[in-house]
């Protein structure tokens, strides 16, 4: 792990991650779907929050700036409706220079509040991936994209990323929450991960839920592994690899 001077570290990490992402995307060009990076912050015990319905600030200011820089490295930024209801996020890059990515929300039941900051944004209109039957609802505040649902009644992720690809989205940063992160891993659609680990024990809502895997041979693995410290936060990043049977 590096021990770089405090002031130089954020830019060096940004450049390292940007280079890694570019290399990763070059290898994926035949995939015909967006490259997906999971980026989120968790405590040492793997918690995202104290409970699913509340927001918990885990990242230190440097890590938060890195998160905003990471957003600017992707065409789209995606969260689940649970995160919108708990955090009311803006999903912009206001802590650094760069372009705001396209905000995207997975929301099968169309629960997206008109008063949310994403709905009220003066910037890019938020895209909401929802069940086909909700797609004709009249909403001026958001753009509705109808997607078929899977057996669990939630938007089918494979079809969702294809819809995004057709609209020009070539890379997506998936920021949370736990249900959405887990669903992307379960579907084998998460290609890479940038994890911020904050030095706290929360004992709360875990970032990764049931992946439906019951054998160590089928665990998704991360390699090669990169690590850097940003003050007391540990930043870890790498490519995700799935066993053939897991996909
Ligand atoms: N620490 C961090 O970096 C971070 C980042 C983000 C969020 N969070 C925290 O995470 C918590 C929210 O997480 P959460 O797990 O409750 O909600 P979530 O993952 O944000 O959203 C889950 C909802 O998304 C909808 N969805 C639509 N299609 C889906 C699909 N294919 N797979 C999964 N979900 C789908 C489902 O609702 P419908 O069926 O109604 O569509 C589901 O209930 C909050 O406490 C928030 O603060 C932390």
PDB file of C-alpha atoms and ligand atoms in Angstrom:
ATOM      1  CA  UNK A   1       0.000   0.000   0.000  1.00  0.00           C
ATOM      2  CA  UNK A   2       1.320   3.489  -0.855  1.00  0.00           C
ATOM      3  CA  UNK A   3       2.219   6.170   1.681  1.00  0.00           C
ATOM      4  CA  UNK A   4       2.034   9.245  -0.508  1.00  0.00           C
ATOM      5  CA  UNK A   5       2.149  12.854   0.716  1.00  0.00           C
ATOM      6  CA  UNK A   6      -1.295  13.936   1.857  1.00  0.00           C
ATOM      7  CA  UNK A   7      -1.853  16.670  -0.753  1.00  0.00           C
ATOM      8  CA  UNK A   8      -0.690  14.578  -3.723  1.00  0.00           C
ATOM      9  CA  UNK A   9      -2.705  11.483  -2.926  1.00  0.00           C
ATOM     10  CA  UNK A  10      -6.198  12.302  -4.274  1.00  0.00           C
ATOM     11  CA  UNK A  11      -4.942  13.221  -7.749  1.00  0.00           C
ATOM     12  CA  UNK A  12      -2.684  10.167  -7.922  1.00  0.00           C
ATOM     13  CA  UNK A  13      -5.521   7.844  -6.924  1.00  0.00           C
ATOM     14  CA  UNK A  14      -7.814   9.534  -9.459  1.00  0.00           C
ATOM     15  CA  UNK A  15      -5.247   9.041 -12.213  1.00  0.00           C
ATOM     16  CA  UNK A  16      -4.611   5.424 -11.211  1.00  0.00           C
ATOM     17  CA  UNK A  17      -8.321   4.610 -11.182  1.00  0.00           C
ATOM     18  CA  UNK A  18      -8.972   6.470 -14.435  1.00  0.00           C
ATOM     19  CA  UNK A  19      -6.182   4.520 -16.181  1.00  0.00           C
ATOM     20  CA  UNK A  20      -7.475   1.228 -14.746  1.00  0.00           C
ATOM     21  CA  UNK A  21     -11.032   2.017 -15.894  1.00  0.00           C
ATOM     22  CA  UNK A  22      -9.842   2.913 -19.402  1.00  0.00           C
ATOM     23  CA  UNK A  23      -7.868  -0.343 -19.666  1.00  0.00           C
ATOM     24  CA  UNK A  24     -10.850  -2.293 -18.359  1.00  0.00           C
ATOM     25  CA  UNK A  25     -13.244  -0.689 -20.859  1.00  0.00           C
ATOM     26  CA  UNK A  26     -10.900  -1.411 -23.782  1.00  0.00           C
ATOM     27  CA  UNK A  27     -11.070  -5.117 -22.856  1.00  0.00           C
ATOM     28  CA  UNK A  28     -14.904  -4.941 -22.729  1.00  0.00           C
ATOM     29  CA  UNK A  29     -15.548  -3.366 -26.113  1.00  0.00           C
ATOM     30  CA  UNK A  30     -17.062  -6.536 -27.550  1.00  0.00           C
ATOM     31  CA  UNK A  31     -19.646  -6.832 -24.756  1.00  0.00           C
ATOM     32  CA  UNK A  32     -22.292  -4.541 -26.405  1.00  0.00           C
ATOM     33  CA  UNK A  33     -23.516  -3.404 -23.001  1.00  0.00           C
ATOM     34  CA  UNK A  34     -22.339  -0.641 -20.667  1.00  0.00           C
ATOM     35  CA  UNK A  35     -19.340  -1.249 -18.434  1.00  0.00           C
ATOM     36  CA  UNK A  36     -20.606  -1.288 -14.818  1.00  0.00           C
ATOM     37  CA  UNK A  37     -18.573  -0.135 -11.815  1.00  0.00           C
ATOM     38  CA  UNK A  38     -19.875  -0.578  -8.267  1.00  0.00           C
ATOM     39  CA  UNK A  39     -18.720   2.399  -6.139  1.00  0.00           C
ATOM     40  CA  UNK A  40     -19.840   2.736  -2.554  1.00  0.00           C
ATOM     41  CA  UNK A  41     -18.650   3.335   1.001  1.00  0.00           C
ATOM     42  CA  UNK A  42     -18.920   0.825   3.815  1.00  0.00           C
ATOM     43  CA  UNK A  43     -17.712   0.443   7.395  1.00  0.00           C
ATOM     44  CA  UNK A  44     -15.078  -2.134   8.401  1.00  0.00           C
ATOM     45  CA  UNK A  45     -17.919  -4.571   9.147  1.00  0.00           C
ATOM     46  CA  UNK A  46     -19.446  -4.122   5.687  1.00  0.00           C
ATOM     47  CA  UNK A  47     -22.361  -1.837   6.626  1.00  0.00           C
ATOM     48  CA  UNK A  48     -23.701   0.808   4.229  1.00  0.00           C
ATOM     49  CA  UNK A  49     -25.964   2.435   6.786  1.00  0.00           C
ATOM     50  CA  UNK A  50     -27.444   1.896  10.245  1.00  0.00           C
ATOM     51  CA  UNK A  51     -30.726   0.795   8.631  1.00  0.00           C
ATOM     52  CA  UNK A  52     -32.082   0.688   5.055  1.00  0.00           C
ATOM     53  CA  UNK A  53     -34.221   3.773   5.544  1.00  0.00           C
ATOM     54  CA  UNK A  54     -31.614   6.195   6.760  1.00  0.00           C
ATOM     55  CA  UNK A  55     -28.547   7.931   5.481  1.00  0.00           C
ATOM     56  CA  UNK A  56     -25.123   7.535   7.113  1.00  0.00           C
ATOM     57  CA  UNK A  57     -22.111   9.626   6.108  1.00  0.00           C
ATOM     58  CA  UNK A  58     -19.160   7.209   6.070  1.00  0.00           C
ATOM     59  CA  UNK A  59     -16.621   8.711   3.653  1.00  0.00           C
ATOM     60  CA  UNK A  60     -14.162  11.376   4.788  1.00  0.00           C
ATOM     61  CA  UNK A  61     -14.006  14.610   2.717  1.00  0.00           C
ATOM     62  CA  UNK A  62     -11.155  13.292   0.533  1.00  0.00           C
ATOM     63  CA  UNK A  63     -13.000  10.055  -0.247  1.00  0.00           C
ATOM     64  CA  UNK A  64     -16.144  12.043  -1.000  1.00  0.00           C
ATOM     65  CA  UNK A  65     -14.178  14.100  -3.534  1.00  0.00           C
ATOM     66  CA  UNK A  66     -12.876  10.890  -5.053  1.00  0.00           C
ATOM     67  CA  UNK A  67     -16.474   9.610  -5.346  1.00  0.00           C
ATOM     68  CA  UNK A  68     -17.455  12.754  -7.222  1.00  0.00           C
ATOM     69  CA  UNK A  69     -14.432  12.360  -9.514  1.00  0.00           C
ATOM     70  CA  UNK A  70     -15.461   8.734 -10.134  1.00  0.00           C
ATOM     71  CA  UNK A  71     -18.954   9.904 -11.088  1.00  0.00           C
ATOM     72  CA  UNK A  72     -17.439  12.158 -13.756  1.00  0.00           C
ATOM     73  CA  UNK A  73     -15.620   9.125 -15.229  1.00  0.00           C
ATOM     74  CA  UNK A  74     -18.940   7.421 -16.098  1.00  0.00           C
ATOM     75  CA  UNK A  75     -21.729   8.219 -18.592  1.00  0.00           C
ATOM     76  CA  UNK A  76     -24.455   7.271 -16.108  1.00  0.00           C
ATOM     77  CA  UNK A  77     -24.893   7.024 -12.344  1.00  0.00           C
ATOM     78  CA  UNK A  78     -27.489   4.562 -11.064  1.00  0.00           C
ATOM     79  CA  UNK A  79     -29.178   4.041  -7.688  1.00  0.00           C
ATOM     80  CA  UNK A  80     -32.243   2.183  -6.466  1.00  0.00           C
ATOM     81  CA  UNK A  81     -35.438   3.890  -5.334  1.00  0.00           C
ATOM     82  CA  UNK A  82     -34.549   2.860  -1.754  1.00  0.00           C
ATOM     83  CA  UNK A  83     -31.535   5.169  -1.886  1.00  0.00           C
ATOM     84  CA  UNK A  84     -33.588   8.032  -3.318  1.00  0.00           C
ATOM     85  CA  UNK A  85     -36.134   7.687  -0.495  1.00  0.00           C
ATOM     86  CA  UNK A  86     -33.455   7.403   2.232  1.00  0.00           C
ATOM     87  CA  UNK A  87     -30.806   9.873   1.016  1.00  0.00           C
ATOM     88  CA  UNK A  88     -32.499  12.185  -1.513  1.00  0.00           C
ATOM     89  CA  UNK A  89     -29.174  12.328  -3.429  1.00  0.00           C
ATOM     90  CA  UNK A  90     -28.198  14.782  -6.187  1.00  0.00           C
ATOM     91  CA  UNK A  91     -25.705  12.431  -7.909  1.00  0.00           C
ATOM     92  CA  UNK A  92     -23.673  15.337  -9.328  1.00  0.00           C
ATOM     93  CA  UNK A  93     -19.934  16.043  -9.418  1.00  0.00           C
ATOM     94  CA  UNK A  94     -20.183  19.287  -7.459  1.00  0.00           C
ATOM     95  CA  UNK A  95     -17.015  18.551  -5.411  1.00  0.00           C
ATOM     96  CA  UNK A  96     -14.744  18.452  -8.471  1.00  0.00           C
ATOM     97  CA  UNK A  97     -14.571  19.616 -12.063  1.00  0.00           C
ATOM     98  CA  UNK A  98     -16.010  17.400 -14.778  1.00  0.00           C
ATOM     99  CA  UNK A  99     -19.299  16.483 -16.419  1.00  0.00           C
ATOM    100  CA  UNK A 100     -22.299  15.313 -14.426  1.00  0.00           C
ATOM    101  CA  UNK A 101     -23.229  11.770 -15.430  1.00  0.00           C
ATOM    102  CA  UNK A 102     -26.789  10.907 -16.459  1.00  0.00           C
ATOM    103  CA  UNK A 103     -28.753  10.166 -13.244  1.00  0.00           C
ATOM    104  CA  UNK A 104     -30.701   6.877 -13.445  1.00  0.00           C
ATOM    105  CA  UNK A 105     -33.039   5.318 -10.859  1.00  0.00           C
ATOM    106  CA  UNK A 106     -34.374   1.732 -10.716  1.00  0.00           C
ATOM    107  CA  UNK A 107     -37.966   2.122  -9.608  1.00  0.00           C
ATOM    108  CA  UNK A 108     -40.345  -0.654 -10.711  1.00  0.00           C
ATOM    109  CA  UNK A 109     -43.398   0.708  -8.831  1.00  0.00           C
ATOM    110  CA  UNK A 110     -42.818   4.360  -9.783  1.00  0.00           C
ATOM    111  CA  UNK A 111     -42.434   5.626  -6.219  1.00  0.00           C
ATOM    112  CA  UNK A 112     -40.073   8.436  -7.265  1.00  0.00           C
ATOM    113  CA  UNK A 113     -41.209  11.565  -5.349  1.00  0.00           C
ATOM    114  CA  UNK A 114     -41.751  14.698  -7.444  1.00  0.00           C
ATOM    115  CA  UNK A 115     -40.209  16.634  -4.556  1.00  0.00           C
ATOM    116  CA  UNK A 116     -36.924  14.662  -4.659  1.00  0.00           C
ATOM    117  CA  UNK A 117     -33.767  16.542  -5.559  1.00  0.00           C
ATOM    118  CA  UNK A 118     -33.303  14.357  -8.651  1.00  0.00           C
ATOM    119  CA  UNK A 119     -36.821  15.272  -9.859  1.00  0.00           C
ATOM    120  CA  UNK A 120     -36.313  18.956  -9.098  1.00  0.00           C
ATOM    121  CA  UNK A 121     -32.842  19.172 -10.646  1.00  0.00           C
ATOM    122  CA  UNK A 122     -32.186  22.012 -13.075  1.00  0.00           C
ATOM    123  CA  UNK A 123     -29.457  19.876 -14.668  1.00  0.00           C
ATOM    124  CA  UNK A 124     -29.892  16.607 -16.552  1.00  0.00           C
ATOM    125  CA  UNK A 125     -33.394  15.154 -16.356  1.00  0.00           C
ATOM    126  CA  UNK A 126     -33.380  11.953 -14.302  1.00  0.00           C
ATOM    127  CA  UNK A 127     -34.126   8.687 -16.134  1.00  0.00           C
ATOM    128  CA  UNK A 128     -36.331   6.264 -14.207  1.00  0.00           C
ATOM    129  CA  UNK A 129     -36.367   2.593 -15.224  1.00  0.00           C
ATOM    130  CA  UNK A 130     -39.805   1.285 -14.354  1.00  0.00           C
ATOM    131  CA  UNK A 131     -42.350  -1.423 -15.242  1.00  0.00           C
ATOM    132  CA  UNK A 132     -43.762  -1.119 -18.768  1.00  0.00           C
ATOM    133  CA  UNK A 133     -47.243  -0.276 -17.442  1.00  0.00           C
ATOM    134  CA  UNK A 134     -45.919   2.796 -15.578  1.00  0.00           C
ATOM    135  CA  UNK A 135     -43.946   4.108 -18.549  1.00  0.00           C
ATOM    136  CA  UNK A 136     -46.932   5.969 -20.060  1.00  0.00           C
ATOM    137  CA  UNK A 137     -47.619   7.902 -16.819  1.00  0.00           C
ATOM    138  CA  UNK A 138     -47.399  11.645 -17.419  1.00  0.00           C
ATOM    139  CA  UNK A 139     -44.442  13.034 -15.438  1.00  0.00           C
ATOM    140  CA  UNK A 140     -42.694  16.240 -16.528  1.00  0.00           C
ATOM    141  CA  UNK A 141     -40.030  16.013 -13.849  1.00  0.00           C
ATOM    142  CA  UNK A 142     -38.447  12.692 -14.934  1.00  0.00           C
ATOM    143  CA  UNK A 143     -38.040  10.596 -18.085  1.00  0.00           C
ATOM    144  CA  UNK A 144     -39.704   7.191 -17.761  1.00  0.00           C
ATOM    145  CA  UNK A 145     -38.201   4.174 -19.499  1.00  0.00           C
ATOM    146  CA  UNK A 146     -40.325   1.011 -19.518  1.00  0.00           C
ATOM    147  CA  UNK A 147     -38.516  -2.268 -18.893  1.00  0.00           C
ATOM    148  CA  UNK A 148     -39.922  -5.776 -18.446  1.00  0.00           C
ATOM    149  CA  UNK A 149     -39.692  -7.155 -14.924  1.00  0.00           C
ATOM    150  CA  UNK A 150     -38.142 -10.394 -13.754  1.00  0.00           C
ATOM    151  CA  UNK A 151     -39.698 -13.138 -11.625  1.00  0.00           C
ATOM    152  CA  UNK A 152     -39.251 -11.041  -8.457  1.00  0.00           C
ATOM    153  CA  UNK A 153     -41.318  -8.177  -9.944  1.00  0.00           C
ATOM    154  CA  UNK A 154     -38.313  -5.814 -10.159  1.00  0.00           C
ATOM    155  CA  UNK A 155     -36.933  -4.293 -13.336  1.00  0.00           C
ATOM    156  CA  UNK A 156     -34.902  -6.910 -15.246  1.00  0.00           C
ATOM    157  CA  UNK A 157     -31.301  -5.700 -15.058  1.00  0.00           C
ATOM    158  CA  UNK A 158     -30.062  -7.348 -18.257  1.00  0.00           C
ATOM    159  CA  UNK A 159     -32.825  -5.601 -20.211  1.00  0.00           C
ATOM    160  CA  UNK A 160     -32.290  -2.372 -18.265  1.00  0.00           C
ATOM    161  CA  UNK A 161     -28.609  -2.100 -19.202  1.00  0.00           C
ATOM    162  CA  UNK A 162     -29.491  -2.879 -22.841  1.00  0.00           C
ATOM    163  CA  UNK A 163     -31.995   0.020 -22.792  1.00  0.00           C
ATOM    164  CA  UNK A 164     -29.260   2.275 -21.443  1.00  0.00           C
ATOM    165  CA  UNK A 165     -26.767   1.066 -24.080  1.00  0.00           C
ATOM    166  CA  UNK A 166     -29.303   1.918 -26.825  1.00  0.00           C
ATOM    167  CA  UNK A 167     -29.524   5.435 -25.380  1.00  0.00           C
ATOM    168  CA  UNK A 168     -25.764   5.915 -25.652  1.00  0.00           C
ATOM    169  CA  UNK A 169     -24.725   5.028 -22.100  1.00  0.00           C
ATOM    170  CA  UNK A 170     -21.397   3.191 -22.335  1.00  0.00           C
ATOM    171  CA  UNK A 171     -20.447   3.155 -18.652  1.00  0.00           C
ATOM    172  CA  UNK A 172     -22.482   3.156 -15.436  1.00  0.00           C
ATOM    173  CA  UNK A 173     -21.434   3.810 -11.869  1.00  0.00           C
ATOM    174  CA  UNK A 174     -23.749   1.895  -9.511  1.00  0.00           C
ATOM    175  CA  UNK A 175     -23.677   3.665  -6.148  1.00  0.00           C
ATOM    176  CA  UNK A 176     -26.233   1.682  -4.190  1.00  0.00           C
ATOM    177  CA  UNK A 177     -27.986   0.718  -2.148  1.00  0.00           C
ATOM    178  CA  UNK A 178     -27.573  -2.836  -0.981  1.00  0.00           C
ATOM    179  CA  UNK A 179     -30.432  -4.392  -2.942  1.00  0.00           C
ATOM    180  CA  UNK A 180     -29.216  -2.894  -6.191  1.00  0.00           C
ATOM    181  CA  UNK A 181     -25.534  -3.686  -5.576  1.00  0.00           C
ATOM    182  CA  UNK A 182     -26.433  -7.298  -4.739  1.00  0.00           C
ATOM    183  CA  UNK A 183     -28.705  -7.592  -7.793  1.00  0.00           C
ATOM    184  CA  UNK A 184     -25.942  -6.429 -10.155  1.00  0.00           C
ATOM    185  CA  UNK A 185     -23.513  -8.972  -8.675  1.00  0.00           C
ATOM    186  CA  UNK A 186     -26.145 -11.756  -8.752  1.00  0.00           C
ATOM    187  CA  UNK A 187     -26.769 -11.019 -12.432  1.00  0.00           C
ATOM    188  CA  UNK A 188     -23.017 -11.077 -13.186  1.00  0.00           C
ATOM    189  CA  UNK A 189     -23.351  -7.530 -14.546  1.00  0.00           C
ATOM    190  CA  UNK A 190     -20.980  -5.735 -12.157  1.00  0.00           C
ATOM    191  CA  UNK A 191     -17.606  -5.617 -13.915  1.00  0.00           C
ATOM    192  CA  UNK A 192     -15.500  -3.655 -11.472  1.00  0.00           C
ATOM    193  CA  UNK A 193     -15.628  -2.286  -7.946  1.00  0.00           C
ATOM    194  CA  UNK A 194     -14.241   0.759  -6.137  1.00  0.00           C
ATOM    195  CA  UNK A 195     -14.824   0.410  -2.425  1.00  0.00           C
ATOM    196  CA  UNK A 196     -14.275   3.045   0.268  1.00  0.00           C
ATOM    197  CA  UNK A 197     -13.785   1.438   3.673  1.00  0.00           C
ATOM    198  CA  UNK A 198     -14.305   3.820   6.572  1.00  0.00           C
ATOM    199  CA  UNK A 199     -12.760   3.034   9.976  1.00  0.00           C
ATOM    200  CA  UNK A 200     -15.984   2.459  11.911  1.00  0.00           C
ATOM    201  CA  UNK A 201     -18.024  -0.497  13.120  1.00  0.00           C
ATOM    202  CA  UNK A 202     -21.695   0.084  12.413  1.00  0.00           C
ATOM    203  CA  UNK A 203     -23.396  -3.282  12.822  1.00  0.00           C
ATOM    204  CA  UNK A 204     -26.045  -2.084  10.426  1.00  0.00           C
ATOM    205  CA  UNK A 205     -27.384  -2.679   6.927  1.00  0.00           C
ATOM    206  CA  UNK A 206     -24.865  -4.740   4.941  1.00  0.00           C
ATOM    207  CA  UNK A 207     -23.751  -3.734   1.451  1.00  0.00           C
ATOM    208  CA  UNK A 208     -24.045  -7.221  -0.042  1.00  0.00           C
ATOM    209  CA  UNK A 209     -27.040  -9.459   0.587  1.00  0.00           C
ATOM    210  CA  UNK A 210     -27.867 -12.936  -0.640  1.00  0.00           C
ATOM    211  CA  UNK A 211     -26.014 -13.753  -3.841  1.00  0.00           C
ATOM    212  CA  UNK A 212     -27.543 -17.204  -4.155  1.00  0.00           C
ATOM    213  CA  UNK A 213     -24.085 -18.795  -3.995  1.00  0.00           C
ATOM    214  CA  UNK A 214     -23.490 -21.871  -1.845  1.00  0.00           C
ATOM    215  CA  UNK A 215     -20.000 -22.966  -2.818  1.00  0.00           C
ATOM    216  CA  UNK A 216     -16.646 -21.195  -2.380  1.00  0.00           C
ATOM    217  CA  UNK A 217     -15.699 -22.184  -5.944  1.00  0.00           C
ATOM    218  CA  UNK A 218     -18.477 -19.953  -7.262  1.00  0.00           C
ATOM    219  CA  UNK A 219     -17.680 -16.787  -5.294  1.00  0.00           C
ATOM    220  CA  UNK A 220     -17.148 -13.667  -7.415  1.00  0.00           C
ATOM    221  CA  UNK A 221     -13.465 -12.715  -6.997  1.00  0.00           C
ATOM    222  CA  UNK A 222     -11.664  -9.390  -7.292  1.00  0.00           C
ATOM    223  CA  UNK A 223      -8.338  -9.290  -9.150  1.00  0.00           C
ATOM    224  CA  UNK A 224      -5.971  -7.659  -9.564  1.00  0.00           C
ATOM    225  CA  UNK A 225      -6.456  -5.820  -6.288  1.00  0.00           C
ATOM    226  CA  UNK A 226      -5.400  -2.162  -5.884  1.00  0.00           C
ATOM    227  CA  UNK A 227      -5.355  -0.287  -2.576  1.00  0.00           C
ATOM    228  CA  UNK A 228      -4.555   3.229  -1.394  1.00  0.00           C
ATOM    229  CA  UNK A 229      -5.261   5.156   1.771  1.00  0.00           C
ATOM    230  CA  UNK A 230      -7.054   8.502   1.792  1.00  0.00           C
ATOM    231  CA  UNK A 231      -6.430   9.712   5.327  1.00  0.00           C
ATOM    232  CA  UNK A 232      -8.138   7.035   7.473  1.00  0.00           C
ATOM    233  CA  UNK A 233     -10.279   5.621   4.673  1.00  0.00           C
ATOM    234  CA  UNK A 234      -9.016   2.690   2.655  1.00  0.00           C
ATOM    235  CA  UNK A 235      -9.796   2.730  -1.069  1.00  0.00           C
ATOM    236  CA  UNK A 236      -9.783  -0.675  -2.767  1.00  0.00           C
ATOM    237  CA  UNK A 237     -10.472  -1.314  -6.425  1.00  0.00           C
ATOM    238  CA  UNK A 238     -10.306  -4.187  -8.879  1.00  0.00           C
ATOM    239  CA  UNK A 239     -12.064  -6.163 -11.606  1.00  0.00           C
ATOM    240  CA  UNK A 240     -14.818  -8.616 -10.689  1.00  0.00           C
ATOM    241  CA  UNK A 241     -14.554 -12.175 -12.012  1.00  0.00           C
ATOM    242  CA  UNK A 242     -17.385 -14.710 -11.948  1.00  0.00           C
ATOM    243  CA  UNK A 243     -17.153 -18.461 -12.213  1.00  0.00           C
ATOM    244  CA  UNK A 244     -18.791 -19.666 -15.449  1.00  0.00           C
ATOM    245  CA  UNK A 245     -21.646 -21.378 -13.537  1.00  0.00           C
ATOM    246  CA  UNK A 246     -22.398 -18.166 -11.561  1.00  0.00           C
ATOM    247  CA  UNK A 247     -23.420 -16.202 -14.681  1.00  0.00           C
TER     248      UNK A 247
HETATM  249  N1  LIG B   1     -22.703   3.970   1.840  1.00  0.00           N
HETATM  250  C1  LIG B   1     -23.006   4.131   0.565  1.00  0.00           C
HETATM  251  O1  LIG B   1     -22.122   4.298  -0.289  1.00  0.00           O
HETATM  252  C2  LIG B   1     -24.446   4.086   0.145  1.00  0.00           C
HETATM  253  C3  LIG B   1     -24.778   4.306  -1.201  1.00  0.00           C
HETATM  254  C4  LIG B   1     -26.116   4.243  -1.563  1.00  0.00           C
HETATM  255  C5  LIG B   1     -27.088   3.945  -0.627  1.00  0.00           C
HETATM  256  N2  LIG B   1     -26.724   3.741   0.667  1.00  0.00           N
HETATM  257  C6  LIG B   1     -27.744   3.374   1.666  1.00  0.00           C
HETATM  258  O2  LIG B   1     -28.430   2.235   1.225  1.00  0.00           O
HETATM  259  C7  LIG B   1     -29.760   2.252   1.803  1.00  0.00           C
HETATM  260  C8  LIG B   1     -30.764   1.993   0.703  1.00  0.00           C
HETATM  261  O3  LIG B   1     -30.506   0.722   0.156  1.00  0.00           O
HETATM  262  P1  LIG B   1     -31.683  -0.306  -0.161  1.00  0.00           P
HETATM  263  O4  LIG B   1     -31.056  -1.630  -0.353  1.00  0.00           O
HETATM  264  O5  LIG B   1     -32.745  -0.154   0.869  1.00  0.00           O
HETATM  265  O6  LIG B   1     -32.319   0.273  -1.510  1.00  0.00           O
HETATM  266  P2  LIG B   1     -31.762   0.398  -2.997  1.00  0.00           P
HETATM  267  O7  LIG B   1     -30.857  -0.742  -3.354  1.00  0.00           O
HETATM  268  O8  LIG B   1     -31.286   1.778  -3.208  1.00  0.00           O
HETATM  269  O9  LIG B   1     -33.125   0.266  -3.817  1.00  0.00           O
HETATM  270  C9  LIG B   1     -33.798  -0.970  -3.792  1.00  0.00           C
HETATM  271  C10 LIG B   1     -35.055  -0.865  -4.604  1.00  0.00           C
HETATM  272  O10 LIG B   1     -34.745  -0.692  -5.983  1.00  0.00           O
HETATM  273  C11 LIG B   1     -35.818  -1.195  -6.737  1.00  0.00           C
HETATM  274  N3  LIG B   1     -35.344  -2.043  -7.833  1.00  0.00           N
HETATM  275  C12 LIG B   1     -35.830  -2.007  -9.094  1.00  0.00           C
HETATM  276  N4  LIG B   1     -35.276  -2.942  -9.842  1.00  0.00           N
HETATM  277  C13 LIG B   1     -34.420  -3.607  -9.045  1.00  0.00           C
HETATM  278  C14 LIG B   1     -33.586  -4.720  -9.261  1.00  0.00           C
HETATM  279  N5  LIG B   1     -33.487  -5.313 -10.456  1.00  0.00           N
HETATM  280  N6  LIG B   1     -32.856  -5.176  -8.238  1.00  0.00           N
HETATM  281  C15 LIG B   1     -32.913  -4.570  -7.032  1.00  0.00           C
HETATM  282  N7  LIG B   1     -33.695  -3.515  -6.754  1.00  0.00           N
HETATM  283  C16 LIG B   1     -34.463  -3.041  -7.762  1.00  0.00           C
HETATM  284  C17 LIG B   1     -36.673  -2.064  -5.798  1.00  0.00           C
HETATM  285  O11 LIG B   1     -37.867  -1.341  -5.520  1.00  0.00           O
HETATM  286  P3  LIG B   1     -39.103  -1.513  -6.536  1.00  0.00           P
HETATM  287  O12 LIG B   1     -39.415  -3.005  -6.544  1.00  0.00           O
HETATM  288  O13 LIG B   1     -40.161  -0.681  -5.947  1.00  0.00           O
HETATM  289  O14 LIG B   1     -38.608  -1.065  -7.843  1.00  0.00           O
HETATM  290  C18 LIG B   1     -35.849  -2.140  -4.541  1.00  0.00           C
HETATM  291  O15 LIG B   1     -36.647  -2.188  -3.381  1.00  0.00           O
HETATM  292  C19 LIG B   1     -29.932   3.610   2.460  1.00  0.00           C
HETATM  293  O16 LIG B   1     -29.744   3.477   3.845  1.00  0.00           O
HETATM  294  C20 LIG B   1     -28.802   4.430   1.866  1.00  0.00           C
HETATM  295  O17 LIG B   1     -28.381   5.447   2.744  1.00  0.00           O
HETATM  296  C21 LIG B   1     -25.443   3.802   1.075  1.00  0.00           C
END
